Tab-separated table of C-alpha atoms in Angstrom:
chain	number	residue	atom	x	y	z
A	29	MET	CA	0.000	0.000	0.000
A	30	THR	CA	1.319	3.446	-0.904
A	31	THR	CA	1.525	6.395	1.464
A	32	LEU	CA	-1.289	8.103	-0.482
A	33	GLU	CA	-3.520	5.055	-0.067
A	34	ARG	CA	-2.778	5.022	3.664
A	35	LEU	CA	-3.713	8.701	3.962
A	36	GLN	CA	-6.977	8.047	2.166
A	37	THR	CA	-8.036	5.546	4.847
A	38	GLY	CA	-8.407	8.378	7.368
A	39	VAL	CA	-6.142	6.784	9.953
A	40	GLY	CA	-2.585	7.608	10.925
A	41	VAL	CA	0.426	5.379	10.617
A	42	LEU	CA	3.416	4.973	12.889
A	43	SER	CA	6.777	3.435	11.971
A	44	PRO	CA	8.801	1.350	14.465
A	45	ALA	CA	11.399	4.159	14.600
A	46	GLU	CA	8.681	6.683	15.453
A	47	LEU	CA	7.263	4.364	18.104
A	48	TYR	CA	10.739	4.007	19.622
A	49	ALA	CA	11.169	7.796	19.731
A	50	GLU	CA	7.819	8.203	21.483
A	51	LEU	CA	8.699	5.500	24.007
A	52	LEU	CA	12.003	7.178	24.829
A	53	ALA	CA	10.330	10.568	25.175
A	54	GLU	CA	7.627	9.001	27.394
A	55	GLN	CA	4.896	10.483	25.263
A	56	PRO	CA	1.393	9.378	26.268
A	57	LEU	CA	0.447	6.172	24.483
A	58	PHE	CA	-2.533	3.883	24.562
A	59	ILE	CA	-1.957	0.605	22.729
A	60	LEU	CA	-4.708	-1.600	21.375
A	61	ASP	CA	-3.055	-4.949	20.626
A	62	VAL	CA	-5.270	-7.076	18.369
A	63	ARG	CA	-3.072	-10.173	18.264
A	64	ASN	CA	-4.453	-13.355	19.809
A	65	GLU	CA	-4.017	-13.952	23.541
A	66	VAL	CA	-1.093	-16.360	23.084
A	67	GLU	CA	0.934	-13.961	20.925
A	68	PHE	CA	0.113	-11.067	23.221
A	69	ALA	CA	1.246	-12.991	26.303
A	70	ARG	CA	4.635	-13.767	24.745
A	71	ASN	CA	5.767	-10.199	24.187
A	72	GLN	CA	4.332	-6.701	24.151
A	73	VAL	CA	5.559	-3.189	23.504
A	74	ARG	CA	7.178	-1.921	26.686
A	75	GLY	CA	8.387	1.574	27.445
A	76	ARG	CA	10.337	3.413	30.084
A	77	ARG	CA	7.190	3.221	32.211
A	78	PRO	CA	4.146	0.927	32.001
A	79	ILE	CA	2.023	1.675	28.932
A	80	PRO	CA	-1.778	1.402	29.094
A	81	THR	CA	-2.469	-1.573	26.835
A	82	LEU	CA	-5.687	-3.334	25.887
A	83	ASN	CA	-5.701	-6.745	24.198
A	84	ILE	CA	-8.788	-7.393	22.066
A	85	PRO	CA	-8.079	-10.083	19.469
A	86	TYR	CA	-8.832	-9.150	15.891
A	87	PHE	CA	-11.477	-11.845	15.462
A	88	GLU	CA	-13.653	-10.113	18.075
A	89	PHE	CA	-13.859	-7.082	15.799
A	90	ILE	CA	-14.903	-9.423	12.977
A	91	GLU	CA	-17.561	-11.250	15.015
A	92	ASP	CA	-19.080	-8.270	16.841
A	93	ASP	CA	-17.436	-4.986	15.971
A	94	GLU	CA	-19.838	-2.831	18.035
A	95	SER	CA	-19.131	-4.714	21.269
A	96	ALA	CA	-15.386	-4.711	20.643
A	97	ILE	CA	-15.285	-1.002	19.772
A	98	ALA	CA	-17.325	-0.178	22.878
A	99	ARG	CA	-14.396	-1.450	24.997
A	100	VAL	CA	-11.951	0.988	23.388
A	101	PRO	CA	-11.474	4.433	24.990
A	102	SER	CA	-12.805	7.191	22.743
A	103	ASP	CA	-11.074	10.131	24.399
A	104	ARG	CA	-7.457	9.517	23.348
A	105	LEU	CA	-5.245	8.527	20.429
A	106	ILE	CA	-5.307	4.746	19.990
A	107	THR	CA	-2.229	2.979	18.576
A	108	VAL	CA	-3.326	-0.338	17.063
A	109	ILE	CA	-0.818	-3.175	16.725
A	110	CYS	CA	-1.246	-6.611	15.192
A	111	ALA	CA	1.191	-9.269	14.028
A	112	LYS	CA	1.995	-8.000	10.528
A	113	GLU	CA	-0.079	-4.804	9.900
A	114	GLY	CA	-3.199	-5.839	7.970
A	115	SER	CA	-5.444	-6.568	10.956
A	116	SER	CA	-4.408	-3.408	12.789
A	117	GLN	CA	-5.138	-1.278	9.719
A	118	TYR	CA	-8.618	-2.790	9.508
A	119	VAL	CA	-9.328	-2.161	13.194
A	120	ALA	CA	-7.921	1.371	13.060
A	121	GLU	CA	-10.256	2.139	10.144
A	122	LEU	CA	-13.226	0.773	12.115
A	123	LEU	CA	-12.317	3.032	15.032
A	124	ALA	CA	-11.877	6.045	12.766
A	125	GLU	CA	-15.346	5.453	11.286
A	126	ARG	CA	-16.729	5.746	14.843
A	127	GLY	CA	-14.905	9.025	15.425
A	128	ILE	CA	-12.052	7.549	17.474
A	129	ASN	CA	-8.601	8.956	16.754
A	130	ALA	CA	-6.588	5.905	15.678
A	131	ARG	CA	-3.367	4.919	13.970
A	132	TYR	CA	-1.573	1.634	13.360
A	133	LEU	CA	2.012	0.366	13.479
A	134	ILE	CA	3.510	-0.183	10.041
A	135	GLY	CA	4.630	-3.799	9.710
A	136	GLY	CA	2.961	-4.798	12.968
A	137	PHE	CA	4.707	-6.382	15.927
A	138	ARG	CA	6.980	-8.313	13.603
A	139	ALA	CA	8.443	-5.020	12.364
A	140	TRP	CA	8.869	-3.897	15.971
A	141	LEU	CA	10.771	-7.106	16.710
A	142	ASP	CA	13.074	-6.435	13.766
A	143	PHE	CA	13.697	-2.779	14.605
A	144	HIS	CA	17.219	-1.804	15.698
A	145	ALA	CA	18.329	1.582	16.997
A	146	ILE	CA	21.897	2.719	16.405
A	147	HIS	CA	23.482	5.031	18.978
A	148	GLU	CA	26.925	6.573	19.102
A	149	VAL	CA	28.088	6.075	22.681
A	150	VAL	CA	31.526	7.632	22.188
A	151	ASN	CA	32.989	9.831	19.466
A	152	ALA	CA	36.592	10.734	20.291
A	153	SER	CA	39.845	11.560	18.562
A	154	TRP	CA	40.812	7.885	18.663
A	155	GLY	CA	37.533	6.561	17.223
A	156	GLN	CA	33.978	5.575	18.076
A	157	ILE	CA	31.913	3.141	20.092
A	158	VAL	CA	28.522	2.419	18.535
A	159	GLN	CA	25.721	0.614	20.376
A	160	ILE	CA	23.094	-1.290	18.394
A	161	ALA	CA	19.938	-1.856	20.429
A	162	ARG	CA	16.941	-4.066	19.749
A	163	PRO	CA	14.314	-2.649	22.117
A	164	ALA	CA	11.644	-5.318	21.547
A	165	ARG	CA	13.926	-7.958	23.090
A	166	GLY	CA	16.567	-6.057	25.038
A	167	ASP	CA	19.499	-7.192	22.854
A	168	LEU	CA	22.540	-4.889	22.794
A	169	SER	CA	25.696	-5.160	20.697
A	170	TYR	CA	28.615	-2.926	19.786
A	171	VAL	CA	30.983	-1.770	17.086
A	172	ILE	CA	34.301	-0.377	18.318
A	173	ILE	CA	36.092	1.627	15.623
A	174	SER	CA	39.597	3.082	15.524
A	175	ALA	CA	42.030	3.991	12.730
A	176	GLY	CA	40.320	1.998	10.001
A	177	GLU	CA	39.682	-1.140	12.076
A	178	ALA	CA	36.532	-2.295	13.803
A	179	ALA	CA	35.732	-4.913	16.448
A	180	VAL	CA	32.164	-6.159	16.853
A	181	ILE	CA	30.944	-7.346	20.253
A	182	ASP	CA	28.092	-9.878	20.590
A	183	PRO	CA	26.438	-9.312	17.186
A	184	GLY	CA	22.962	-10.451	16.263
A	185	LEU	CA	22.017	-12.018	12.955
A	186	GLN	CA	21.569	-8.675	11.165
A	187	ILE	CA	25.243	-8.489	10.254
A	188	HIS	CA	24.694	-5.729	7.700
A	189	LEU	CA	24.159	-3.303	10.590
A	190	TYR	CA	27.695	-3.857	11.843
A	191	GLN	CA	29.203	-3.772	8.382
A	192	GLU	CA	27.399	-0.513	7.616
A	193	ALA	CA	28.490	1.090	10.896
A	194	ALA	CA	32.104	0.183	10.162
A	195	ALA	CA	31.865	1.275	6.524
A	196	ALA	CA	30.432	4.654	7.557
A	197	ALA	CA	33.676	5.227	9.481
A	198	GLN	CA	35.778	3.845	6.604
A	199	ALA	CA	36.787	0.861	8.712
A	200	ASP	CA	36.997	-2.891	8.133
A	201	VAL	CA	35.625	-5.384	10.649
A	202	THR	CA	38.716	-7.336	11.707
A	203	CYS	CA	37.424	-9.269	14.710
A	204	VAL	CA	34.209	-10.455	16.342
A	205	LEU	CA	34.405	-10.823	20.109
A	206	LEU	CA	31.805	-12.888	21.949
A	207	THR	CA	31.447	-12.307	25.669
A	208	HIS	CA	29.758	-15.713	25.857
A	209	LEU	CA	27.900	-18.342	23.875
A	210	SER	CA	24.397	-16.988	24.376
A	211	ALA	CA	21.316	-19.041	25.161
A	212	GLY	CA	19.048	-16.002	24.955
A	213	ARG	CA	19.705	-14.585	21.494
A	214	LEU	CA	20.810	-15.886	18.137
A	215	SER	CA	24.378	-14.890	17.405
A	216	GLY	CA	25.619	-13.480	14.132
A	217	GLY	CA	29.232	-13.999	15.169
A	218	ALA	CA	29.943	-16.929	12.860
A	219	LEU	CA	28.183	-15.217	9.922
A	220	LEU	CA	30.192	-12.052	10.380
A	221	ALA	CA	33.418	-14.012	10.791
A	222	ASN	CA	32.842	-15.646	7.434
A	223	THR	CA	33.565	-12.318	5.785
A	224	ARG	CA	37.117	-11.510	4.730
A	225	HIS	CA	39.900	-10.857	7.255
A	226	THR	CA	37.542	-11.308	10.206
A	227	LEU	CA	38.287	-13.610	13.155
A	228	LEU	CA	35.821	-14.908	15.749
A	229	TYR	CA	36.983	-15.012	19.385
A	230	LEU	CA	35.422	-16.696	22.430
A	231	HIS	CA	36.406	-18.695	25.501
A	232	PRO	CA	36.720	-22.446	24.769
A	233	TYR	CA	34.557	-23.299	27.807
A	234	ASP	CA	31.659	-21.687	25.954
A	235	ALA	CA	32.359	-23.729	22.824
A	236	LEU	CA	30.644	-26.655	24.579
A	237	HIS	CA	26.950	-27.203	25.233
A	238	PRO	CA	26.707	-26.637	29.020
A	239	ARG	CA	24.684	-29.783	29.681
A	240	THR	CA	25.496	-32.259	26.905
A	241	LEU	CA	29.104	-31.050	26.446
A	242	LEU	CA	28.747	-31.382	22.677
A	243	PRO	CA	31.522	-29.309	21.058
A	244	ALA	CA	30.800	-26.366	18.799
A	245	HIS	CA	31.097	-26.644	15.049
A	246	LEU	CA	32.696	-23.199	14.702
A	247	ASP	CA	36.000	-21.779	13.538
A	248	TYR	CA	37.144	-19.552	16.374
A	249	MET	CA	40.195	-18.202	18.131
A	250	PRO	CA	40.308	-19.102	21.849
A	251	LEU	CA	40.590	-16.424	24.527
A	252	LEU	CA	41.328	-17.528	28.082
A	253	GLY	CA	41.477	-14.068	29.655
A	254	SER	CA	44.359	-11.551	30.042
A	255	GLU	CA	44.891	-11.291	26.244
A	256	ARG	CA	45.242	-7.874	24.627
A	257	LEU	CA	43.945	-7.298	21.119
A	258	PRO	CA	44.926	-4.111	19.276
A	259	VAL	CA	42.197	-2.386	17.272
A	260	GLY	CA	43.538	0.765	15.657
A	261	HIS	CA	44.714	3.041	18.471
A	262	LEU	CA	42.893	0.979	21.101
A	263	LEU	CA	43.689	-2.056	23.200
A	264	ILE	CA	40.892	-4.456	24.012
A	265	GLU	CA	41.633	-6.669	27.003
A	266	ALA	CA	39.826	-9.970	27.532
A	267	HIS	CA	39.148	-10.970	31.147
A	268	TRP	CA	37.609	-14.245	32.274
A	269	PHE	CA	34.396	-13.497	34.188
A	270	PRO	CA	32.585	-16.824	34.737
A	271	GLY	CA	29.172	-17.227	36.305
A	272	HIS	CA	26.495	-16.480	33.739
A	273	THR	CA	28.342	-19.062	31.638
A	274	PRO	CA	31.561	-20.945	32.480
A	275	GLY	CA	33.491	-19.184	29.727
A	276	HIS	CA	32.040	-15.704	30.044
A	277	LEU	CA	34.481	-12.911	29.179
A	278	VAL	CA	34.325	-9.173	29.697
A	279	TYR	CA	36.250	-6.786	27.454
A	280	ARG	CA	37.995	-3.696	28.772
A	281	VAL	CA	38.673	-1.051	26.147
A	282	ILE	CA	41.675	1.186	26.816
A	283	SER	CA	42.033	4.345	24.767
A	284	PRO	CA	45.243	6.330	24.180
A	285	THR	CA	43.735	9.171	26.219
A	286	GLY	CA	43.260	6.922	29.240
A	287	ASP	CA	39.500	6.415	28.960
A	288	ARG	CA	38.200	3.071	30.174
A	289	PHE	CA	35.134	1.171	29.029
A	290	LEU	CA	33.964	-2.272	30.145
A	291	LEU	CA	31.763	-4.424	27.918
A	292	THR	CA	30.169	-6.802	30.387
A	293	GLY	CA	28.034	-9.084	28.210
A	294	ASP	CA	25.222	-10.604	30.248
A	295	ALA	CA	27.239	-11.131	33.427
A	296	LEU	CA	26.685	-7.577	34.679
A	297	LEU	CA	23.678	-5.601	33.480
A	298	LEU	CA	22.776	-2.099	34.585
A	299	ALA	CA	20.108	-3.384	36.956
A	300	GLY	CA	20.850	-7.078	37.359
A	301	CYS	CA	22.924	-10.054	36.259
A	302	GLY	CA	22.446	-12.858	33.769
A	303	ARG	CA	20.921	-16.106	34.967
A	304	THR	CA	23.149	-18.797	36.437
A	305	ASP	CA	20.716	-21.706	36.071
A	306	LEU	CA	20.815	-22.199	32.302
A	307	GLY	CA	23.378	-24.983	32.523
A	308	GLY	CA	21.644	-26.844	35.338
A	309	HIS	CA	24.153	-25.838	38.048
A	310	PRO	CA	22.748	-22.643	39.580
A	311	ALA	CA	24.525	-22.852	42.943
A	312	ALA	CA	27.961	-23.587	41.452
A	313	TRP	CA	27.618	-20.957	38.721
A	314	THR	CA	26.385	-18.395	41.253
A	315	ASP	CA	29.512	-19.019	43.321
A	316	LEU	CA	31.550	-18.268	40.189
A	317	LEU	CA	29.562	-15.133	39.415
A	318	PHE	CA	29.893	-13.851	42.975
A	319	ARG	CA	33.668	-14.285	42.761
A	320	SER	CA	33.748	-12.506	39.406
A	321	LEU	CA	31.705	-9.578	40.728
A	322	HIS	CA	33.607	-9.187	43.971
A	323	THR	CA	37.155	-10.199	43.045
A	324	THR	CA	37.646	-9.602	39.317
A	325	LEU	CA	35.366	-6.607	38.751
A	326	PRO	CA	37.025	-4.260	41.283
A	327	GLU	CA	40.360	-4.788	39.511
A	328	LEU	CA	38.885	-3.695	36.168
A	329	VAL	CA	36.900	-0.578	37.001
A	330	THR	CA	37.001	2.831	38.573
A	331	ASP	CA	33.917	4.873	39.330
A	332	GLU	CA	34.302	6.548	35.924
A	333	THR	CA	34.465	3.312	33.887
A	334	LEU	CA	31.503	3.176	31.514
A	335	ILE	CA	29.653	-0.138	31.850
A	336	MET	CA	28.109	-1.383	28.599
A	337	PRO	CA	26.113	-4.636	28.865
A	338	SER	CA	24.850	-6.889	26.075
A	339	SER	CA	21.306	-7.077	27.440
A	340	SER	CA	18.767	-4.719	28.878
A	341	MET	CA	15.766	-5.552	31.027
A	342	GLY	CA	13.784	-2.728	29.448
A	343	LEU	CA	13.801	0.832	28.171
A	344	ALA	CA	13.714	2.034	31.773
A	345	GLU	CA	17.469	1.354	31.781
A	346	ALA	CA	18.051	3.581	28.755
A	347	ARG	CA	19.109	7.189	28.976
A	348	ALA	CA	16.939	9.852	27.351
A	349	ASP	CA	19.038	9.476	24.183
A	350	GLY	CA	18.380	5.717	24.108
A	351	ILE	CA	21.875	4.601	25.122
A	352	VAL	CA	22.071	1.792	27.682
A	353	ALA	CA	25.307	2.481	29.565
A	354	ALA	CA	26.280	3.958	32.912
A	355	PRO	CA	29.423	4.763	34.913
A	356	PHE	CA	30.293	2.116	37.455
A	357	ALA	CA	29.731	4.597	40.305
A	358	SER	CA	25.979	4.504	39.685
A	359	LEU	CA	25.945	0.691	39.766
A	360	ARG	CA	28.100	0.433	42.871
A	361	ALA	CA	25.558	2.421	44.834
A	362	THR	CA	22.389	0.595	43.753
A	363	HIS	CA	23.141	-2.702	41.978
A	364	LEU	CA	21.860	-5.628	44.049
A	365	GLY	CA	24.346	-8.080	42.543
A	366	VAL	CA	27.305	-5.822	43.228
A	367	LYS	CA	26.034	-5.179	46.760
A	368	ALA	CA	25.341	-8.864	47.562
A	369	SER	CA	27.454	-10.003	50.490
A	370	SER	CA	27.459	-13.737	49.689
A	371	PRO	CA	26.587	-16.213	46.924
A	372	ALA	CA	23.495	-17.160	48.937
A	373	GLU	CA	22.305	-13.557	48.779
A	374	LEU	CA	23.045	-13.385	45.054
A	375	LEU	CA	21.337	-16.687	44.139
A	376	PRO	CA	17.675	-15.504	44.253
A	377	LEU	CA	18.562	-12.673	41.875
A	378	VAL	CA	19.982	-14.952	39.180
A	379	GLN	CA	18.005	-18.203	39.460
A	380	GLY	CA	14.624	-18.656	37.792
A	381	ALA	CA	11.591	-19.572	39.857
A	382	SER	CA	11.190	-22.868	37.989
A	383	THR	CA	13.695	-25.577	37.157
A	384	ASP	CA	11.943	-26.009	33.792
A	385	LEU	CA	13.896	-24.052	31.181
A	386	PRO	CA	12.224	-22.729	28.026
A	387	ALA	CA	12.709	-25.020	25.019
A	388	ALA	CA	14.098	-22.009	23.158
A	389	ILE	CA	17.191	-22.106	25.372
A	390	ASP	CA	18.467	-25.363	23.890
A	391	ALA	CA	17.404	-24.413	20.374
A	392	MET	CA	19.435	-21.214	20.566
A	393	LEU	CA	22.422	-22.978	22.097
A	394	TYR	CA	22.507	-25.592	19.331
A	395	ALA	CA	22.150	-22.903	16.665
A	396	ASN	CA	24.852	-20.699	18.202
A	397	LEU	CA	27.187	-23.680	18.533
A	398	GLY	CA	26.812	-24.323	14.804
A	399	LEU	CA	25.111	-27.659	15.484
A	400	ARG	CA	21.741	-26.753	13.959
A	401	GLN	CA	20.657	-24.676	10.970
A	402	LEU	CA	17.494	-22.589	11.267
A	403	ASN	CA	15.126	-21.327	8.605
A	404	ASP	CA	13.591	-17.845	8.685
A	405	GLU	CA	10.396	-18.910	10.445
A	406	GLU	CA	12.332	-20.797	13.120
A	407	ILE	CA	14.480	-17.725	13.695
A	408	HIS	CA	11.408	-15.528	14.044
A	409	GLU	CA	9.791	-18.010	16.425
A	410	LEU	CA	12.853	-18.147	18.679
A	411	GLU	CA	13.278	-14.379	18.728
A	412	THR	CA	9.652	-13.469	19.418
A	413	ASP	CA	10.021	-13.765	23.186
A	414	PRO	CA	11.962	-11.310	25.342
A	415	LEU	CA	15.379	-12.491	26.503
A	416	HIS	CA	15.368	-15.769	28.443
A	417	CYS	CA	18.848	-15.283	29.903
A	418	VAL	CA	17.947	-12.388	32.198
A	419	LEU	CA	15.258	-12.159	34.846
A	420	ALA	CA	12.885	-9.210	35.087
A	421	ARG	CA	12.793	-7.845	38.608
């Protein structure tokens, strides 16, 4: 449908980028989600604060439009969202015919899932740090650029985003650094490393399935911790930081001007830590994470060190400009994991309420280990849910 045809329907349209901007600005929103109850329960649009949201499945507007419309507020702008756009356009037009101010999300929730925001965290004489955020799931990844070289940290499958960010700075991607072998997102690390002159790095402990111990089918360079990798004018240090996974690494970026940045993967988030129960050994992995947080972390940071995680528990963690990052001083004062005095105190924060893990966990692990190929629909199905590797608190 063309823009002119959309305008002729009498309803407004909203792109995922425009929705993201409104969420960051905390503009008043009322969402009418017309997906079925199962789809709605899996994932919804979430903002910096709770958003008034009403779920009325599309078929109810087909079966009895008057009753369904009567449940919709008539005194505010209604943003209608469905799975792929068509149903929400239909419902928005019904509302508009009844005098209700309505608009719909272009591409539906699927487009929202695919939306990525690109933010420049640092722009300095030595180069740039770019954060690529996927707000529908909480995925975060990075491109670190200096003197014509670029390192990518924890990429998703949309590898063109990282290539374009590097190309815009006239840089080549020379290395892909994984903080860990994720069970909560599909990694684009191997895809990106298949391009020319690009090496994939991870800890060998994470090149094994944590429960079956099946080895990865990946070409990678092992990092054990304490290595230094030059990228342009920068040094990127790898430090072993086990707990969320046995082979979890954090990367400290050291600039020629003395700035320090710590890319913490899913081990240390701005308001929590990654789960320690995904491998079936929550107590043992929590002991490791506690040691990492209270022995290793203090050696790597000062209060000014900028902490940049690979996951977010929601837009509430984002700054007004959308960037998810904070100096360590702000975490030291409020972060429950950093403040925990023992592994026993940390355990409830990082262990799920149930011992039953989502089936998607294993599917993502096998895919990220290179042991299973996924088609487009399987990828969409796995990435519909919010992150499984962090716990909302």
